[in-house]
Amino acid sequence: MDTKRVLIVMGSRSDLPSMEGCMKQLDDFGVSYTVRVLSAHRTPNAVIELSEQAVENGVQVIIAAAGGAAHLAGVLASSTPLPVIGIPIQTNALGGMDSLLSTVQMPQGVPVATVAIGKAGARNAAILACQMMGLADKDLQQKIVDFKKAQAEKVLADSVVE
């Protein structure tokens, strides 16, 4: 059985365009994942069940993306021992600040690692998840080292403006 190492949960299918970079980054690192669309508010029992079963399903990190009253990451974090990374999704009403505050302002004892709002945060969540898993997977850790080196080389190559 192919164990998916990362569980990606989105609060709505409309979050998919923001999350494509996350999935691409995981693909680039060769890390398998499962994607689910569940609402912390409309399907709370399904969210908790998914979170509670994640360890036995071989998941190592959960990435949760939600907008507005973005409680998805917190609900997942409340019911699993796994690290949860929250991605606040940009909203029309408040530009994603509502999502950011809902994701980052967790009570003591229920941590959610929170990244930037939107597409940059989605890619960073994938990188952070791989850094976490890389602590126990030296091959994956080397991919992160190579990625960071290539990123630095690209910036340096583009650093001279003529």
mmCIF file of C-alpha atoms in Angstrom:
data_model
loop_
_atom_site.group_PDB
_atom_site.id
_atom_site.type_symbol
_atom_site.label_atom_id
_atom_site.label_comp_id
_atom_site.label_asym_id
_atom_site.label_seq_id
_atom_site.Cartn_x
_atom_site.Cartn_y
_atom_site.Cartn_z
ATOM 1 C CA MET A 1 0.000 0.000 0.000
ATOM 2 C CA ASP A 2 1.301 3.448 -0.938
ATOM 3 C CA THR A 3 1.230 5.513 2.252
ATOM 4 C CA LYS A 4 0.550 9.187 1.668
ATOM 5 C CA ARG A 5 2.881 11.157 3.946
ATOM 6 C CA VAL A 6 1.018 14.470 3.848
ATOM 7 C CA LEU A 7 -2.682 15.083 4.298
ATOM 8 C CA ILE A 8 -3.915 18.279 2.651
ATOM 9 C CA VAL A 9 -7.348 19.444 3.757
ATOM 10 C CA MET A 10 -9.118 22.410 2.177
ATOM 11 C CA GLY A 11 -12.238 24.036 3.550
ATOM 12 C CA SER A 12 -13.713 24.541 0.085
ATOM 13 C CA ARG A 13 -13.089 23.531 -3.523
ATOM 14 C CA SER A 14 -12.674 27.241 -4.244
ATOM 15 C CA ASP A 15 -9.367 27.003 -2.299
ATOM 16 C CA LEU A 16 -7.883 24.708 -4.946
ATOM 17 C CA PRO A 17 -6.264 27.456 -7.111
ATOM 18 C CA SER A 18 -4.422 28.752 -4.037
ATOM 19 C CA MET A 19 -3.294 25.228 -3.142
ATOM 20 C CA GLU A 20 -1.928 24.089 -6.506
ATOM 21 C CA GLY A 21 1.535 25.402 -5.623
ATOM 22 C CA CYS A 22 1.533 23.347 -2.438
ATOM 23 C CA MET A 23 0.808 20.170 -4.349
ATOM 24 C CA LYS A 24 3.352 21.007 -7.056
ATOM 25 C CA GLN A 25 6.039 21.638 -4.425
ATOM 26 C CA LEU A 26 5.337 18.273 -2.786
ATOM 27 C CA ASP A 27 5.456 16.624 -6.223
ATOM 28 C CA ASP A 28 8.821 18.315 -6.892
ATOM 29 C CA PHE A 29 10.187 16.807 -3.651
ATOM 30 C CA GLY A 30 8.677 13.406 -4.468
ATOM 31 C CA VAL A 31 6.409 13.434 -1.414
ATOM 32 C CA SER A 32 3.042 11.689 -1.665
ATOM 33 C CA TYR A 33 -0.137 13.296 -0.380
ATOM 34 C CA THR A 34 -3.881 12.938 -0.107
ATOM 35 C CA VAL A 35 -6.237 15.876 -0.701
ATOM 36 C CA ARG A 36 -9.637 16.219 0.956
ATOM 37 C CA VAL A 37 -12.205 19.026 0.934
ATOM 38 C CA LEU A 38 -14.031 19.261 4.271
ATOM 39 C CA SER A 39 -15.499 22.106 6.275
ATOM 40 C CA ALA A 40 -14.747 22.641 9.959
ATOM 41 C CA HIS A 41 -18.205 24.168 10.291
ATOM 42 C CA ARG A 42 -20.350 22.082 7.940
ATOM 43 C CA THR A 43 -18.688 18.671 8.383
ATOM 44 C CA PRO A 44 -16.953 18.830 11.789
ATOM 45 C CA ASN A 45 -17.394 15.127 12.555
ATOM 46 C CA ALA A 46 -15.751 14.139 9.266
ATOM 47 C CA VAL A 47 -12.852 16.552 9.933
ATOM 48 C CA ILE A 48 -12.240 15.099 13.387
ATOM 49 C CA GLU A 49 -12.530 11.519 12.126
ATOM 50 C CA LEU A 50 -10.003 12.238 9.357
ATOM 51 C CA SER A 51 -7.627 13.817 11.857
ATOM 52 C CA GLU A 52 -7.957 11.005 14.386
ATOM 53 C CA GLN A 53 -7.211 8.376 11.703
ATOM 54 C CA ALA A 54 -4.262 10.217 10.161
ATOM 55 C CA VAL A 55 -1.543 8.535 12.239
ATOM 56 C CA GLU A 56 -2.799 5.009 11.561
ATOM 57 C CA ASN A 57 -2.999 5.912 7.856
ATOM 58 C CA GLY A 58 0.713 6.790 7.806
ATOM 59 C CA VAL A 59 0.319 10.558 7.566
ATOM 60 C CA GLN A 60 3.269 12.492 9.021
ATOM 61 C CA VAL A 61 2.133 16.122 8.553
ATOM 62 C CA ILE A 62 -1.254 17.733 7.975
ATOM 63 C CA ILE A 63 -1.622 20.896 5.884
ATOM 64 C CA ALA A 64 -4.929 22.737 6.266
ATOM 65 C CA ALA A 65 -6.130 25.628 4.106
ATOM 66 C CA ALA A 66 -9.205 27.702 4.865
ATOM 67 C CA GLY A 67 -10.549 31.193 4.392
ATOM 68 C CA GLY A 68 -12.761 33.493 6.409
ATOM 69 C CA ALA A 69 -13.557 31.961 9.786
ATOM 70 C CA ALA A 70 -10.648 29.605 9.145
ATOM 71 C CA HIS A 71 -11.021 27.098 11.962
ATOM 72 C CA LEU A 72 -10.080 24.033 9.914
ATOM 73 C CA ALA A 73 -6.428 23.828 10.991
ATOM 74 C CA GLY A 74 -7.366 24.271 14.633
ATOM 75 C CA VAL A 75 -10.035 21.572 14.560
ATOM 76 C CA LEU A 76 -7.562 19.184 12.916
ATOM 77 C CA ALA A 77 -4.834 20.099 15.424
ATOM 78 C CA SER A 78 -7.188 19.513 18.341
ATOM 79 C CA SER A 79 -7.615 15.852 17.473
ATOM 80 C CA THR A 80 -4.201 14.591 16.320
ATOM 81 C CA PRO A 81 -0.650 14.349 17.679
ATOM 82 C CA LEU A 82 0.696 15.234 14.216
ATOM 83 C CA PRO A 83 2.037 18.676 13.305
ATOM 84 C CA VAL A 84 -0.530 20.832 11.521
ATOM 85 C CA ILE A 85 0.413 23.659 9.173
ATOM 86 C CA GLY A 86 -2.307 26.210 8.517
ATOM 87 C CA ILE A 87 -2.611 28.215 5.312
ATOM 88 C CA PRO A 88 -4.874 31.265 5.520
ATOM 89 C CA ILE A 89 -6.711 31.710 2.221
ATOM 90 C CA GLN A 90 -7.180 35.201 0.797
ATOM 91 C CA THR A 91 -10.766 36.438 1.042
ATOM 92 C CA ASN A 92 -12.699 39.188 -0.703
ATOM 93 C CA ALA A 93 -14.056 40.746 2.475
ATOM 94 C CA LEU A 94 -10.830 41.314 4.425
ATOM 95 C CA GLY A 95 -8.065 40.233 2.070
ATOM 96 C CA GLY A 96 -7.229 37.169 4.144
ATOM 97 C CA MET A 97 -6.588 38.948 7.433
ATOM 98 C CA ASP A 98 -9.675 37.206 8.820
ATOM 99 C CA SER A 99 -8.238 33.854 7.718
ATOM 100 C CA LEU A 100 -4.812 34.669 9.129
ATOM 101 C CA LEU A 101 -6.110 35.628 12.552
ATOM 102 C CA SER A 102 -8.468 32.624 12.694
ATOM 103 C CA THR A 103 -5.573 30.291 11.841
ATOM 104 C CA VAL A 104 -2.771 31.765 13.923
ATOM 105 C CA GLN A 105 -4.618 32.714 17.133
ATOM 106 C CA MET A 106 -4.804 29.258 18.674
ATOM 107 C CA PRO A 107 -5.267 28.607 22.388
ATOM 108 C CA GLN A 108 -2.403 27.275 24.460
ATOM 109 C CA GLY A 109 -1.952 23.559 23.924
ATOM 110 C CA VAL A 110 -3.316 23.447 20.356
ATOM 111 C CA PRO A 111 -0.490 24.691 18.128
ATOM 112 C CA VAL A 112 -0.893 25.360 14.429
ATOM 113 C CA ALA A 113 2.193 26.395 12.459
ATOM 114 C CA THR A 114 0.864 29.186 10.260
ATOM 115 C CA VAL A 115 2.343 30.408 6.988
ATOM 116 C CA ALA A 116 1.605 33.432 4.801
ATOM 117 C CA ILE A 117 -1.781 34.177 3.283
ATOM 118 C CA GLY A 118 -2.459 32.554 -0.086
ATOM 119 C CA LYS A 119 -0.188 31.095 -2.756
ATOM 120 C CA ALA A 120 3.179 31.923 -1.150
ATOM 121 C CA GLY A 121 1.968 30.342 2.066
ATOM 122 C CA ALA A 122 0.809 27.238 0.213
ATOM 123 C CA ARG A 123 4.271 26.635 -1.256
ATOM 124 C CA ASN A 124 5.923 27.419 2.075
ATOM 125 C CA ALA A 125 3.631 24.942 3.837
ATOM 126 C CA ALA A 126 4.860 22.182 1.539
ATOM 127 C CA ILE A 127 8.489 23.156 2.145
ATOM 128 C CA LEU A 128 7.955 23.324 5.911
ATOM 129 C CA ALA A 129 6.250 19.918 5.904
ATOM 130 C CA CYS A 130 9.237 18.458 4.031
ATOM 131 C CA GLN A 131 11.665 20.083 6.460
ATOM 132 C CA MET A 132 9.772 18.439 9.339
ATOM 133 C CA MET A 133 9.766 15.027 7.677
ATOM 134 C CA GLY A 134 13.399 15.536 6.668
ATOM 135 C CA LEU A 135 14.428 15.238 10.308
ATOM 136 C CA ALA A 136 13.860 11.483 9.978
ATOM 137 C CA ASP A 137 14.427 11.148 6.210
ATOM 138 C CA LYS A 138 17.930 12.112 5.109
ATOM 139 C CA ASP A 139 17.099 11.762 1.400
ATOM 140 C CA LEU A 140 14.260 14.238 1.734
ATOM 141 C CA GLN A 141 16.452 16.521 3.816
ATOM 142 C CA GLN A 142 19.031 16.502 1.002
ATOM 143 C CA LYS A 143 16.323 17.521 -1.465
ATOM 144 C CA ILE A 144 15.593 20.512 0.784
ATOM 145 C CA VAL A 145 19.309 21.383 0.919
ATOM 146 C CA ASP A 146 19.524 21.159 -2.892
ATOM 147 C CA PHE A 147 16.345 23.242 -3.278
ATOM 148 C CA LYS A 148 17.667 26.008 -1.033
ATOM 149 C CA LYS A 149 21.030 25.980 -2.804
ATOM 150 C CA ALA A 150 19.368 26.254 -6.239
ATOM 151 C CA GLN A 151 17.129 29.042 -4.966
ATOM 152 C CA ALA A 152 20.134 31.000 -3.684
ATOM 153 C CA GLU A 153 22.051 30.435 -6.916
ATOM 154 C CA LYS A 154 19.124 31.775 -8.952
ATOM 155 C CA VAL A 155 18.878 34.907 -6.807
ATOM 156 C CA LEU A 156 22.636 35.493 -7.087
ATOM 157 C CA ALA A 157 22.566 34.964 -10.861
ATOM 158 C CA ASP A 158 19.824 37.581 -11.134
ATOM 159 C CA SER A 159 21.447 39.982 -8.642
ATOM 160 C CA VAL A 160 23.314 42.133 -11.150
ATOM 161 C CA VAL A 161 21.233 44.698 -12.985
ATOM 162 C CA GLU A 162 22.873 46.136 -16.047
#
